[in-house]
PDB file of C-alpha atoms and ligand atoms in Angstrom:
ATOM      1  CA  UNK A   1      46.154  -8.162 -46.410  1.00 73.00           C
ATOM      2  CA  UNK A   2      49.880  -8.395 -45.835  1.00 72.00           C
ATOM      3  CA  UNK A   3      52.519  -6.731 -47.447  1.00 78.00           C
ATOM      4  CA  UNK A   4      55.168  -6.271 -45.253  1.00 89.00           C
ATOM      5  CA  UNK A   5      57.357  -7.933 -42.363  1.00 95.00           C
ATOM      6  CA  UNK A   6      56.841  -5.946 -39.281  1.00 96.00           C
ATOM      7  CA  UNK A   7      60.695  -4.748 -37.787  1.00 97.00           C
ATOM      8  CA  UNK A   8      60.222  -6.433 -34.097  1.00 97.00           C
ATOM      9  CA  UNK A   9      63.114  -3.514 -32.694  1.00 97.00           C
ATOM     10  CA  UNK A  10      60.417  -0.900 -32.748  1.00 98.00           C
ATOM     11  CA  UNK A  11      58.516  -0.238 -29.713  1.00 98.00           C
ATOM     12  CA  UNK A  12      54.874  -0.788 -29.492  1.00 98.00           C
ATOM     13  CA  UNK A  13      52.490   1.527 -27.070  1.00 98.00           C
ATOM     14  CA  UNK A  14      49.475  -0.473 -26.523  1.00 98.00           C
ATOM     15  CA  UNK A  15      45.847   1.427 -26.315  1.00 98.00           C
ATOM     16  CA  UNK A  16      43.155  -0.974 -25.036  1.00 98.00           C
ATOM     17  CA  UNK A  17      39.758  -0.476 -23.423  1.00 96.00           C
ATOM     18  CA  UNK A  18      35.939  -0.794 -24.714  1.00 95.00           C
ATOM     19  CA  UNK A  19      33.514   1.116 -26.841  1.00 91.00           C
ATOM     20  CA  UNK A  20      33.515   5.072 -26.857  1.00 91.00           C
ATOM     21  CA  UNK A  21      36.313   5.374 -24.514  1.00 95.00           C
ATOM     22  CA  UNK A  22      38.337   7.788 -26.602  1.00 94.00           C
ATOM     23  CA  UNK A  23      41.194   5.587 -28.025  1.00 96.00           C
ATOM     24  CA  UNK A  24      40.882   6.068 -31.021  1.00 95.00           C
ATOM     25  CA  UNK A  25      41.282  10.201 -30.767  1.00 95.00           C
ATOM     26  CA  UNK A  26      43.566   9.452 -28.308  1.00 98.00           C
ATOM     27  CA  UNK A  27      45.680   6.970 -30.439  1.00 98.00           C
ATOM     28  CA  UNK A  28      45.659   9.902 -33.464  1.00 98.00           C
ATOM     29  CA  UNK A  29      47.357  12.749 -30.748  1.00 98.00           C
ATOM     30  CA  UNK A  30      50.107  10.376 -29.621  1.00 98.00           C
ATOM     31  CA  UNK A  31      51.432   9.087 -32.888  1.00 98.00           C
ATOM     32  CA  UNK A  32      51.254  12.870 -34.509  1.00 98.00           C
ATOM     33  CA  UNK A  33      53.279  13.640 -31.161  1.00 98.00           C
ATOM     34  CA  UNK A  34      55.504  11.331 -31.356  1.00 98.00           C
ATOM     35  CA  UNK A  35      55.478  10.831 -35.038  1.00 98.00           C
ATOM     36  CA  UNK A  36      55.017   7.254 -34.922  1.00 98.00           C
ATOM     37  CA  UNK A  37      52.584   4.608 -36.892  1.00 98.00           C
ATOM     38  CA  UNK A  38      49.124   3.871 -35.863  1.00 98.00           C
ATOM     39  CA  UNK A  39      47.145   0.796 -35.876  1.00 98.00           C
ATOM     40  CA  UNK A  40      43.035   1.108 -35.891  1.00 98.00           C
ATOM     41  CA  UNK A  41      42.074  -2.913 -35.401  1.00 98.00           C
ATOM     42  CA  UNK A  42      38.419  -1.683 -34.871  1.00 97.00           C
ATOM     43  CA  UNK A  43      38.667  -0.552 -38.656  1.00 97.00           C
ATOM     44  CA  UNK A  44      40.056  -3.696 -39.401  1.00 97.00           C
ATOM     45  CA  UNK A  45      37.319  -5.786 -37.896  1.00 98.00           C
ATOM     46  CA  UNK A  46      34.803  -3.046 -39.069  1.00 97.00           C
ATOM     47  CA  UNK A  47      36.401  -3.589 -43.018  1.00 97.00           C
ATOM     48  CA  UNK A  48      36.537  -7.186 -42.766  1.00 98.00           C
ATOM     49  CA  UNK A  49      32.224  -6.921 -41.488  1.00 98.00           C
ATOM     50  CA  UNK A  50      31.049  -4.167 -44.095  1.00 97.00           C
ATOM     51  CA  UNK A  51      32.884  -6.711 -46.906  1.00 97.00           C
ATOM     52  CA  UNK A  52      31.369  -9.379 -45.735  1.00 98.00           C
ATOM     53  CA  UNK A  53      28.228  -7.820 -45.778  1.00 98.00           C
ATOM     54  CA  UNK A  54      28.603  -6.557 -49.191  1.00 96.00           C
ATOM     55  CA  UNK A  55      29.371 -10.081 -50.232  1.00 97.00           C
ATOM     56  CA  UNK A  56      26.639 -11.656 -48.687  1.00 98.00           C
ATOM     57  CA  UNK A  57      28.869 -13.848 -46.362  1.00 98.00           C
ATOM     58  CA  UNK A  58      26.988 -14.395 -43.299  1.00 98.00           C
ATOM     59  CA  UNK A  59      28.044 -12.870 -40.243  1.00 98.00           C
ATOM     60  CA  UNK A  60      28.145 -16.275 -38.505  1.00 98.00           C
ATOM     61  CA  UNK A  61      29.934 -18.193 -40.936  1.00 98.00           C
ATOM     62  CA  UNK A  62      33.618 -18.653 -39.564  1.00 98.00           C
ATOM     63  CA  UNK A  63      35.063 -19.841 -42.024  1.00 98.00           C
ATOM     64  CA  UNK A  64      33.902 -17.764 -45.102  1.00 98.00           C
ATOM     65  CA  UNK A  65      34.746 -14.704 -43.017  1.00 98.00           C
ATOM     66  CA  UNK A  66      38.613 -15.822 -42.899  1.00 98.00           C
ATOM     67  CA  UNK A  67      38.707 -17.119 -45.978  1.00 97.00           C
ATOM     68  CA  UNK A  68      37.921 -13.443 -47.015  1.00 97.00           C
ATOM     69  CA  UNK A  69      40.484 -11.695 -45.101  1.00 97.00           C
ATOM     70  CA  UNK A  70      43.442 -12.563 -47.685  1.00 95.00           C
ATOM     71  CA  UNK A  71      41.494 -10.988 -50.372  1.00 94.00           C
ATOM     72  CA  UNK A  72      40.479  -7.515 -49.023  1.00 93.00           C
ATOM     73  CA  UNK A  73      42.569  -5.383 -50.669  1.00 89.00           C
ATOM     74  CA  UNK A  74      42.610  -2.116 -48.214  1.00 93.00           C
ATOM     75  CA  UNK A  75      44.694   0.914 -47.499  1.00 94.00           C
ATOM     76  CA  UNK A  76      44.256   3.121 -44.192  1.00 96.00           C
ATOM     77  CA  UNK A  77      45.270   6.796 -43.984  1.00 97.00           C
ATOM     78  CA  UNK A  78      45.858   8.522 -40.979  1.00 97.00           C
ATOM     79  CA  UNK A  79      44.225  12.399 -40.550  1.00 97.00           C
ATOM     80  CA  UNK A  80      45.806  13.801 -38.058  1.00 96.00           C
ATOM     81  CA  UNK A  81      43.395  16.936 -38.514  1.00 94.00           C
ATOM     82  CA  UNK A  82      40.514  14.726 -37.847  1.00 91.00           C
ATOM     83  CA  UNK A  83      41.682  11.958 -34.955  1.00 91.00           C
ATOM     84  CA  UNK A  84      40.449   9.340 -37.396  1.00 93.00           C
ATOM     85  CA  UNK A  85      41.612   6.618 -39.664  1.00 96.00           C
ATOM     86  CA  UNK A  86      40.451   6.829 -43.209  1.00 97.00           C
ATOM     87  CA  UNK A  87      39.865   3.963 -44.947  1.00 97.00           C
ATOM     88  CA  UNK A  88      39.958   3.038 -48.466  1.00 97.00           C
ATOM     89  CA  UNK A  89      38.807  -0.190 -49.642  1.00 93.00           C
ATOM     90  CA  UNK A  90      39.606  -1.520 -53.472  1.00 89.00           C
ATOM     91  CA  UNK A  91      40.632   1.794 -53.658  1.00 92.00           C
ATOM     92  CA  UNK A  92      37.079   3.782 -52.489  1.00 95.00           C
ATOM     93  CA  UNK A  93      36.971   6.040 -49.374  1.00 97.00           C
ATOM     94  CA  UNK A  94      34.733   4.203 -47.399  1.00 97.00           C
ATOM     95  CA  UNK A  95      35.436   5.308 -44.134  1.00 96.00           C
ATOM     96  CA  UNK A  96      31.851   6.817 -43.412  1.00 93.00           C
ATOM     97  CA  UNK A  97      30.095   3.249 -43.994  1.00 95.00           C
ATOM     98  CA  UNK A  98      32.625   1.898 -41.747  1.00 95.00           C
ATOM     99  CA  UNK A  99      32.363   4.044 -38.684  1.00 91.00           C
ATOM    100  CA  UNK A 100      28.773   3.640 -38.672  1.00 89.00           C
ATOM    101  CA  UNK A 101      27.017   2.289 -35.760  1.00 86.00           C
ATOM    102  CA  UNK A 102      25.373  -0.411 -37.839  1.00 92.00           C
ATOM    103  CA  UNK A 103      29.053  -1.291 -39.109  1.00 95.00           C
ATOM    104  CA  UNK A 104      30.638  -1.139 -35.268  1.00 92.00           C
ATOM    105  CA  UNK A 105      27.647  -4.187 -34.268  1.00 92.00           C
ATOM    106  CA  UNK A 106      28.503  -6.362 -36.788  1.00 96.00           C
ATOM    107  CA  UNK A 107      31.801  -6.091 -36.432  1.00 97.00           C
ATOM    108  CA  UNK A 108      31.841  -7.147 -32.864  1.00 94.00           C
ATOM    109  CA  UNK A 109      29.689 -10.028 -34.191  1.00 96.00           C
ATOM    110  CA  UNK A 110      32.494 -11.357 -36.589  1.00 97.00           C
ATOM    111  CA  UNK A 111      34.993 -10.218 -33.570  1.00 96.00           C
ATOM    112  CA  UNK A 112      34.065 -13.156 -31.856  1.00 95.00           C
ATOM    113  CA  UNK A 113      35.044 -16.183 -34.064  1.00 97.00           C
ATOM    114  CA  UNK A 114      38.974 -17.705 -32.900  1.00 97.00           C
ATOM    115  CA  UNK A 115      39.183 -17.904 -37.183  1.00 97.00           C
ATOM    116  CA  UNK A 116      38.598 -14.891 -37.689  1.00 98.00           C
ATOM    117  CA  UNK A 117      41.046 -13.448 -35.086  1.00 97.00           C
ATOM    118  CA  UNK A 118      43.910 -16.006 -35.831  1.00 97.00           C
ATOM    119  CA  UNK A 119      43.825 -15.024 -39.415  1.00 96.00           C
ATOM    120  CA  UNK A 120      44.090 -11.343 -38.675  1.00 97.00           C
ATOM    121  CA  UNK A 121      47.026 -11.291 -36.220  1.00 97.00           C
ATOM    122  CA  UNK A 122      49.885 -11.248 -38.829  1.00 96.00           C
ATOM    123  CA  UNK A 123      47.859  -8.654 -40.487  1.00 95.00           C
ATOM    124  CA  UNK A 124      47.738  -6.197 -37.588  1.00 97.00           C
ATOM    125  CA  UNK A 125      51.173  -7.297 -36.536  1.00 98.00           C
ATOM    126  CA  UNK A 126      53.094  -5.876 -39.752  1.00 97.00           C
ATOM    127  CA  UNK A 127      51.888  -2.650 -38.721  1.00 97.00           C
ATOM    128  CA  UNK A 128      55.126  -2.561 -36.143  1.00 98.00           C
ATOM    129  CA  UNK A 129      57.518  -0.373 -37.939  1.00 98.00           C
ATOM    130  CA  UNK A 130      59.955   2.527 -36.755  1.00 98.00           C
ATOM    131  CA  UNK A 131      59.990   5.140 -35.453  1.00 98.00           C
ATOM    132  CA  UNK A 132      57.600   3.235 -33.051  1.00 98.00           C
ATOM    133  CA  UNK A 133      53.400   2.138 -33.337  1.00 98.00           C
ATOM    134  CA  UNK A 134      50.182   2.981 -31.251  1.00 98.00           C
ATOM    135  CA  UNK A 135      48.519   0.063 -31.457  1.00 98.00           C
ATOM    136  CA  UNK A 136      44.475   0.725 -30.478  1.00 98.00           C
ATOM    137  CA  UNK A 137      42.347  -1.858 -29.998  1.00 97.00           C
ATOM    138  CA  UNK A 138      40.553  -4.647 -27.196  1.00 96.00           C
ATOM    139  CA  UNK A 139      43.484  -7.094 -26.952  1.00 97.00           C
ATOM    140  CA  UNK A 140      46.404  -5.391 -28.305  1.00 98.00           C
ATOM    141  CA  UNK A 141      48.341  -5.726 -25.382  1.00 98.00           C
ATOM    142  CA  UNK A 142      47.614  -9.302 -24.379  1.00 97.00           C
ATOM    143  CA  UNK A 143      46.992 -11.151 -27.965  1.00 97.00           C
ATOM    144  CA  UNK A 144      48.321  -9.251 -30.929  1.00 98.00           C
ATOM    145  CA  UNK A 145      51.499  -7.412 -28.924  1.00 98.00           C
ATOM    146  CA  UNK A 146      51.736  -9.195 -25.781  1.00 98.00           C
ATOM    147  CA  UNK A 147      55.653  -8.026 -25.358  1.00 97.00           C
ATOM    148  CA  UNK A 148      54.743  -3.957 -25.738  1.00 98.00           C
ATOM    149  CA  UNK A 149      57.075  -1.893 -23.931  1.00 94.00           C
ATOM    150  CA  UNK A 150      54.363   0.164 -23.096  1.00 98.00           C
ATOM    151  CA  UNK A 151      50.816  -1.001 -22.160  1.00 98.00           C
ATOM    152  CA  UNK A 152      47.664   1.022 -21.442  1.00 98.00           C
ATOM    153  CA  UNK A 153      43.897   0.180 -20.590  1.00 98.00           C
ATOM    154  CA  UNK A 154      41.437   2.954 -20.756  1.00 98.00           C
ATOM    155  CA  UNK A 155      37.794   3.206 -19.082  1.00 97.00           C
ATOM    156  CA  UNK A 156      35.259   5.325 -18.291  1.00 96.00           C
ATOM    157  CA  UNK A 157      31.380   4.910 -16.959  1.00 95.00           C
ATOM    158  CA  UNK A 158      29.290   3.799 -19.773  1.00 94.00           C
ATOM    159  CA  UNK A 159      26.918   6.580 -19.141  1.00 95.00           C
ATOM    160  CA  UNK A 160      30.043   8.765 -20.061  1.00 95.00           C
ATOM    161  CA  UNK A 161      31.311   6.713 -23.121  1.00 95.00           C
ATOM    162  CA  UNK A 162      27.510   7.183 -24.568  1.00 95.00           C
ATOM    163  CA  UNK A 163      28.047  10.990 -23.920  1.00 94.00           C
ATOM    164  CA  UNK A 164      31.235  11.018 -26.156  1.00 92.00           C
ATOM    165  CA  UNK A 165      29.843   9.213 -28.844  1.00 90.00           C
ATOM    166  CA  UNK A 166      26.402  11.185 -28.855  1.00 92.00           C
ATOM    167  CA  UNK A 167      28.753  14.486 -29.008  1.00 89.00           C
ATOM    168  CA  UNK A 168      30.961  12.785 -31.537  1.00 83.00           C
ATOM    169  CA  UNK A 169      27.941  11.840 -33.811  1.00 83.00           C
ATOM    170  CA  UNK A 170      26.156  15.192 -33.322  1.00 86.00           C
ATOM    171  CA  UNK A 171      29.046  17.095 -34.781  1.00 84.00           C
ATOM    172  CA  UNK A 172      29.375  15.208 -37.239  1.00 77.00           C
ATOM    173  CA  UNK A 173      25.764  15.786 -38.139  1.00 81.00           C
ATOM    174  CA  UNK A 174      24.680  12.189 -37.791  1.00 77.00           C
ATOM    175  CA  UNK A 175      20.875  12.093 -35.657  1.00 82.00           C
ATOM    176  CA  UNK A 176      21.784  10.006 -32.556  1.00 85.00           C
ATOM    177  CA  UNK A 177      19.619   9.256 -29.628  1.00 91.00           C
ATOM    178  CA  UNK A 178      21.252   8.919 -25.873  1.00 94.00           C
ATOM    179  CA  UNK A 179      19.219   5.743 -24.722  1.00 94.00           C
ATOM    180  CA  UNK A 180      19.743   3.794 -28.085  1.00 93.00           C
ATOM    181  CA  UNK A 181      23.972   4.237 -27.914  1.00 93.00           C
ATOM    182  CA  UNK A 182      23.872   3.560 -24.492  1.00 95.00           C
ATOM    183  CA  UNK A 183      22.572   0.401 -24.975  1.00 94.00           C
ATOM    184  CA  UNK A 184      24.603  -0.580 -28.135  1.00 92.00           C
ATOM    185  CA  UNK A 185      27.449   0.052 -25.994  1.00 93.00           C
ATOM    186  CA  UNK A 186      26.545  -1.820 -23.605  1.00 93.00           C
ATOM    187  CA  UNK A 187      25.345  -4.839 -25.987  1.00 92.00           C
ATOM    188  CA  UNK A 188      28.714  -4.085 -27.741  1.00 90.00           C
ATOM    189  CA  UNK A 189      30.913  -4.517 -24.128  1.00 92.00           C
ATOM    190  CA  UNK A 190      29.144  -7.735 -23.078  1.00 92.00           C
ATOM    191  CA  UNK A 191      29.800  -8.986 -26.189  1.00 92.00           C
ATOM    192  CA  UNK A 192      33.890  -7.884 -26.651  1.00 92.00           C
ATOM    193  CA  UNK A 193      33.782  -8.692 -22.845  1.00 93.00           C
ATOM    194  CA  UNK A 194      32.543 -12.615 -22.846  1.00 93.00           C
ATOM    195  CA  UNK A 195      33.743 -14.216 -26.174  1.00 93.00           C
ATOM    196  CA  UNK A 196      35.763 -16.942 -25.668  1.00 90.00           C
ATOM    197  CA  UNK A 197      39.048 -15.930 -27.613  1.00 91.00           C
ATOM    198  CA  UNK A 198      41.152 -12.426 -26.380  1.00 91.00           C
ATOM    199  CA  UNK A 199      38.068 -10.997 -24.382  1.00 92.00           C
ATOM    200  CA  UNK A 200      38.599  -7.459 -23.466  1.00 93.00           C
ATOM    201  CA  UNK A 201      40.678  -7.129 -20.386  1.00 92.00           C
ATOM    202  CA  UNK A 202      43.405  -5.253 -19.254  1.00 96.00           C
ATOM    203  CA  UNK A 203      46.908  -6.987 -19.675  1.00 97.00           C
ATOM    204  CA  UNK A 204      48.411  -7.601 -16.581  1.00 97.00           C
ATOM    205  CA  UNK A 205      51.052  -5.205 -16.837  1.00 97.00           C
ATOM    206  CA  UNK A 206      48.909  -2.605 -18.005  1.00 98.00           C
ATOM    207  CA  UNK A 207      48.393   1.231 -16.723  1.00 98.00           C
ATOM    208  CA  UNK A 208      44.512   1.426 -16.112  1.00 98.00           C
ATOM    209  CA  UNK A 209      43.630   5.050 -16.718  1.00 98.00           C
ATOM    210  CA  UNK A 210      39.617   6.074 -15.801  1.00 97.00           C
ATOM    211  CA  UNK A 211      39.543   8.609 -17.882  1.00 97.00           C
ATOM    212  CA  UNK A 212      35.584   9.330 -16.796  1.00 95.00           C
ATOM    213  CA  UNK A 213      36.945  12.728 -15.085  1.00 95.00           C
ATOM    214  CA  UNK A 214      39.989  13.375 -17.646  1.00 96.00           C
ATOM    215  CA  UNK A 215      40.186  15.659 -21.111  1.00 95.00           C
ATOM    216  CA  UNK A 216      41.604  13.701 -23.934  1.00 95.00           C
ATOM    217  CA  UNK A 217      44.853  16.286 -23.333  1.00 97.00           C
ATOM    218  CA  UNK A 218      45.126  15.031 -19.778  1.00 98.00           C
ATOM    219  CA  UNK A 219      44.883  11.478 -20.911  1.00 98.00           C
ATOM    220  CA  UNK A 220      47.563  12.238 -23.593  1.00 98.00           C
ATOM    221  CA  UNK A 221      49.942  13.729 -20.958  1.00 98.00           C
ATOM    222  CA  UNK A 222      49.855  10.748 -18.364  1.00 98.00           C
ATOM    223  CA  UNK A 223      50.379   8.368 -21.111  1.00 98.00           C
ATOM    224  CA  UNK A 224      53.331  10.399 -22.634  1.00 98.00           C
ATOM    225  CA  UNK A 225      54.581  10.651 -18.662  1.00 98.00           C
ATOM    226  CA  UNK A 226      54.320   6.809 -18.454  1.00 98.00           C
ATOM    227  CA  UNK A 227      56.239   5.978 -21.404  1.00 98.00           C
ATOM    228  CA  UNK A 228      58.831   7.988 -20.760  1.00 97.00           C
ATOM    229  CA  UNK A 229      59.050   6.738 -16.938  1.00 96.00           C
ATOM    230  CA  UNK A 230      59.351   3.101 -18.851  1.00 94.00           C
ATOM    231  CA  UNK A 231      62.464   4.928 -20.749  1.00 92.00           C
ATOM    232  CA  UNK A 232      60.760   4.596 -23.746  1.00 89.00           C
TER     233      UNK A 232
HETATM  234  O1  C5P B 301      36.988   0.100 -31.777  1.00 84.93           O
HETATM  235  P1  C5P B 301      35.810  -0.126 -32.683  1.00 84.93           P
HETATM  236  O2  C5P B 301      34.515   0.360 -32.127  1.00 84.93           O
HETATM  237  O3  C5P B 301      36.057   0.395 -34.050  1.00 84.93           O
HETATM  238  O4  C5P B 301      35.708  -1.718 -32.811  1.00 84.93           O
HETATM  239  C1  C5P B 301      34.600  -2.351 -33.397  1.00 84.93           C
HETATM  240  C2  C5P B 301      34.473  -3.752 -32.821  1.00 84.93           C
HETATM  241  O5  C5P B 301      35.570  -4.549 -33.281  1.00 84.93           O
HETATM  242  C3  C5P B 301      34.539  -3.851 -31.292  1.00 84.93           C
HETATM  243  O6  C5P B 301      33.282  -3.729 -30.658  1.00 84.93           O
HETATM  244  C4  C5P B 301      35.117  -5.229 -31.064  1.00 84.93           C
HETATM  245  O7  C5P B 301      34.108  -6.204 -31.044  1.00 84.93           O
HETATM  246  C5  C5P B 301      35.962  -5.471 -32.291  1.00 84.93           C
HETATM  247  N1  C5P B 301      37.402  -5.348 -32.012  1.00 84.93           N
HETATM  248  C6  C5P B 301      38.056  -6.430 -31.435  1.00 84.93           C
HETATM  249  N2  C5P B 301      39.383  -6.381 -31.234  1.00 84.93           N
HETATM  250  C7  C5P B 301      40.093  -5.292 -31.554  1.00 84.93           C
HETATM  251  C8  C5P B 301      39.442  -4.164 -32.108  1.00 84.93           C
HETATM  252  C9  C5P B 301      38.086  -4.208 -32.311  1.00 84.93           C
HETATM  253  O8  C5P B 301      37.419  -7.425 -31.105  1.00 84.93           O
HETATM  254  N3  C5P B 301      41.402  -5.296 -31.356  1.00 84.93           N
END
């Protein structure tokens, strides 16, 4: 859905790496920081697989699934209070049925097809506006904002990602079960890491942070220290 023409003067912070990393928490504590605008592709890519779902397009079926992206009428809401995006889609909160896990598969499914990524760039793109954007995603800083002033790449172990998102599920009272997410993540990160079009991979001029040993608060502060080392 486009609505408005992104303003290219404001700088972009790019927030890349794979499943259960912490970017998206992270993402929510820089832009309250700094007061800037945030950009959740996963949601987007979540959205566009839960509506195709509910429309019985089939996950496989390139072309269907882009021809639907022009139509989904959606609004996302930062909460600050809550490091999370809400979203809201034909105007229903349906943020829960997009953060689930079923939702986070399929969406890597449709996240593969060059169709279905083309027809979303403009779409995440318009999301640069001032004061500034933290754009979180897999290939923000090579595809969708390849001249960010400001480019980082987060990882951790898998067996520490899993951790997160078992803790992250378990408060908020959702059953979860260690071996199962461990191996959705890692089903998810072959996936996002070996499709043909923007794989997931650190942009060459990217800060690769392992934040395995780091609090989100430490990962916050060397991010804020590299930006403003880039003057930014
Ligand atoms: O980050 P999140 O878990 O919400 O993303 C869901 C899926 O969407 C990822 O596993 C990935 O396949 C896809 N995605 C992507 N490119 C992005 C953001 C998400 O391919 N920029």
């Amino acid at each position: 859905m486009i609505t408005t023409t992104p303003d290219l003067s404001a700088p972009v912070l790019t927030l890349d790496g794979p499943s259960g990393v912490g970017k998206g928490t992270t993402a929510l504590l820089l832009a309250e920081h700094l007061a800037w605008q945030v950009l959740d592709s996963g949601a987007i890519y979540r959205l566009l697989a839960y509506a195709a779902k509910a429309q019985h397009i089939r996950l496989d079926d390139e072309a269907a699934l882009a021809a639907l992206i022009p139509k989904l009428s959606v609004r996302f809401v930062p909460l600050f209070d809550q490091h999370t995006v809400a979203v809201y889609w034909a105007g229903e909160d349906i943020s829960a049925q997009v953060r689930s896990r079923n939702t986070g598969e399929w969406a890597s499914q449709v996240a593969v097809w060059p169709q279905v990524r083309h027809a979303l760039l403009a779409w995440q793109r318009q999301f640069q506006q001032q004061p500034g954007l933290i754009a979180d995603g897999r290939d923000m800083g090579t595809m969708v904002f390849p001249c960010a002033k400001v480019k980082i790449f987060l990882t951790a172990q898998p067996e520490e990602r899993a951790k997160r998102r078992y803790k992250q599920l378990k408060e908020k009272g959702i059953d979860a079960n260690m071996p199962a997410i461990l191996q959705e993540l890692n089903l998810r990160d072959a996936r996002d890491q070996n499709r043909q079009v923007a794989p997931l991979l650190p942009a060459e001029d990217a800060l690769v942070i392992d934040t395995s040993n780091l609090s989100v608060s430490d990962v916050v502060s060397v991010i804020l220290a590299h930006k403003k080392n880039k003057r930014i």
